[in-house]
Amino acid sequence: MTLDRRHFLACGLAAFASCAPLRAQERKRIAAVDWAAAESLQALGLPPMAVSDTRYFNLRMPRALPAQTQDIGPFWEINLELLDRLRPEVIFVGAPSLFMTPRLAEIAPVETVAEVTGEHSYERAAAILRQCAHAAAVADSAADAVLADIERRMAQLAARVNRDRPVCVLLPDQGGRRAMIYGRNSVPDAVLTRLGLTNAWQGPTNASGFFQTGLDALMALEDAVFVQIEIPTLSLQTEKALSESALWHRLPPVRKKRVVRIGQFYPFGGCLTTLHLAETLTAALAKPGSTP
Amino acid sequence: MTTVLAAAPRPLAGTVWTILLGLAATILSLQGLAGRPDPAVLFYSLLPRIVAALVAGFALGLSGAVFQRAFSNPLAEPGLLGISGGVMLALAASLIFAPALWTHGYQLVALGGAGLALAVVLAVAWGPRLSSPVLVLAGVMANLYCAAAYAVLVLFNHDFLVNLLAWQAGSLQQSGWAPSLRLIAEVTAATAILLLLERPLRLLSLGDGGAASLGLSVRRIKLMLLVAASVLAAVVTAEFGQIGFIGLAAPALARSLWRQAQPGLLRAAITGALLLLFTDQLMRLLSLVAGDLPVGAAAGLLTGPLLIVLARRNRSQSEAAPTPSPSLSPGRQARGPVLIAALALALIAVFLFGLFYGRGPEGFGFATAADLDIALKWRLPPLLGASGAGFCLALAGLILQRLLRNPLASPDVLGVSHGAGFAMALAFLVLPDSGLGAKLVITTFGAGAALLLVAGFGRRLQFEPTRMLLIGTGLGSTANALLVLALASGGQRGAALLGWFSGITGGIDLASALAACTVGGLCLTATLFYARPIDLIALGNPAASSLGVPIGRTRLAGLGLAALATAAGTVVVGPMSFIGLMVPHFTLLLGFRKTASAAIAGGLIGALMMAASEWLGRGPARAWAPSPRLLAAPLGGPWFLWQLRRGGREF
């Protein structure tokens, strides 16, 4: 069911975007180092011709890149010679890349995209989409239309989601001793808020909205549902470590079998990531395991 | 024997201090127990964490004491013989390539990795006496090699990027009793063996020759000691990750508490247990607001200043010279000028090849006329920068090893590269949009600040070698701890910072590259000017001062030169120790004895290795270019080990 819905949504957005009044020869040659920008451009129907770390992008982001997309290396070490040969007209980067490799600016004009994590994370994702539309010389109305479509989807999901309990989105480490929790200022927290859910973790977080802690800190979240993030390559180890972790089995949500799982997502992603996360969260919370 | 026994006065002061340390640790632990009523948290998290800290600290303190005494070197630490690197690499490799193996017993995988690394190190150093300098060098090389291979694995498997920090940092966070109980059993067995060997260990510290004359099979005893101590380090690393500094600091603290040059092994072990408990409980308190702070990395916050204080306080043990530099040993005949000319030619050849041969639009080939612009624009600065950085770092290492008379001295030992790294991290997190050019200024500033601190601490001590090393290591570990804390709040920026720490050269512009080369040239000129006094100081202080060498001034000048060269190199390739640590030994193995010729040859070798790594990094991978820093160790490592094996008997 979920897969169908997501598929439908992706097709719908793509179909919508392809209606945008843009012919191939008018398109700018765009390279994207920053993934939030890359997926915003995807949502606008303008997939960049070059993206950093395409293999991992395709593993981790909601929508795969076209096959001909050029890999220009990891975002912290862009292959500048290769990128220069591709003759991009604009390069989308996050602030860190420009700090690490200032010479990017010698290749083409650089569009610096703000970070999506921080206060008003949800609005930030929309702002990134608008910025991308502007820099890619797309009419603002196109961005508005994409955002309106996403909002409509979000509203549908919010009307349907199971809101019985506060939700804690967490990623256990491979030792079964610690967990990374997504709290205030993170993308998952923004999505929870948009869906009308309560984030069970109201404690401190770092600048990106994470909190790395021992499992003991989770003991206080008695009413919560745990949404456990599963990273496919690591799930074998994590499962084994958790099964041997005495404290994990004594956490109230685990004891009462209120643990649901979602796949991995990119915690610094843009609009498509938020929508995808909202969908997976809604689907996961609807499972029978999530209510006692 | 009698001298050893006579040197055990004032046990009372030691007992009192140890009890005080224990009391502090207990109070912190009790705070945790009193504040948390939930029985499950108490029984499955807080209590096992206390036990884990005690056992791990005990093991690391014991292991560190054995290593420091067996090698008579205050910089020796438990992971020295390739253990930490071997464990880390084996675990990462099994996770990526054979997860089933990992799932069914990661402890065995870890021990296997440690065993493999140890076997390689012992094989390289195997000889009639199992020579200490060769063992140490082979161990350090094995660690660097494994660390580089590990970093490459992680860079190509992002899911593990988070684990890179987590593993290197080492957390004592617990969620059950299994790891602590396992560790208790393992540590008990290894400790029993080591305590039985304590008497022979004392004899070993008389020197290999002296011990042999007392009828000891030096090789067998050394082998047993080192294997048992390495197993201790390996089991701790397998359970909790890398917990550095305790193995280094606990024996140093025990020496100071008990006012003994060589306190008993048990004393060092207990000091280690209490020190780690105290540190970890402090981190637990901090974690309530800042998130889980891995004690392994954060331990540097405490042990760093501790090492500095100890270095400044203990005058009594200061003249206990560390292992003599291998530069004193006779070797093969130097074919100086010919070899230098050959190295220079090789450097030019690699440089030109790297510049013109590479991946163009139609695959590999020499750059065509049309392509020349792009090739020069993007290949020249990194090549030039990498060569210049290699030159600078090799030169810095050479000067430091000779002036401080310690074969383990490397540019990062002075804390200079850590200073640069810390300044970089801070700037990156606080003012992320400062952008162009700021990087160079900031790292230079950080390196300069670290140098001033070291010089300030060292001035009153006449820049005496052993203590300068402790001060540098202390500063370095403090900066490193602060860096980990900074990264803990990093997220995406943290990952970018990691990139810098893996040594990016691609983004360097021509001006910075030329600056690195210029600094290298200037430092070489200055080194040639100081070559004779440096040669004499390497022979020992009495010899040098009797020949009229102003020791303090020469050391200050030399350290300044080394720091400048380190800063220039670090700015370009990030903090790396392989070149600075190993190239001076390469030059010795090639037969260069005099500082003047060794400086030229060493600089050329460093530049050659970095240029070759830079080209190789950009060659085979289509878009992904592993940084030259990561490739330098895998590239030069095996050759170095082979040379060490061949030339080892000469040490």
mmCIF file with all atom_site columns, C-alpha atoms in Angstrom, chain A residues 29 55 98 132 158:
data_model
loop_
_atom_site.group_PDB
_atom_site.id
_atom_site.type_symbol
_atom_site.label_atom_id
_atom_site.label_alt_id
_atom_site.label_comp_id
_atom_site.label_asym_id
_atom_site.label_entity_id
_atom_site.label_seq_id
_atom_site.pdbx_PDB_ins_code
_atom_site.Cartn_x
_atom_site.Cartn_y
_atom_site.Cartn_z
_atom_site.occupancy
_atom_site.B_iso_or_equiv
_atom_site.pdbx_formal_charge
_atom_site.auth_seq_id
_atom_site.auth_comp_id
_atom_site.auth_asym_id
_atom_site.auth_atom_id
_atom_site.pdbx_PDB_model_num
ATOM 1 C CA . ARG A 1 29  ? 23.722 23.495 -16.949 1.00 0.00 ? 29  ARG A CA 1
ATOM 2 C CA . ARG A 1 55  ? 25.747 6.359  -5.767  1.00 0.00 ? 55  ARG A CA 1
ATOM 3 C CA . LEU A 1 98  ? 32.750 26.753 -0.148  1.00 0.00 ? 98  LEU A CA 1
ATOM 4 C CA . CYS A 1 132 ? 16.768 26.953 -6.319  1.00 0.00 ? 132 CYS A CA 1
ATOM 5 C CA . ALA A 1 158 ? -1.713 14.915 8.859   1.00 0.00 ? 158 ALA A CA 1
#
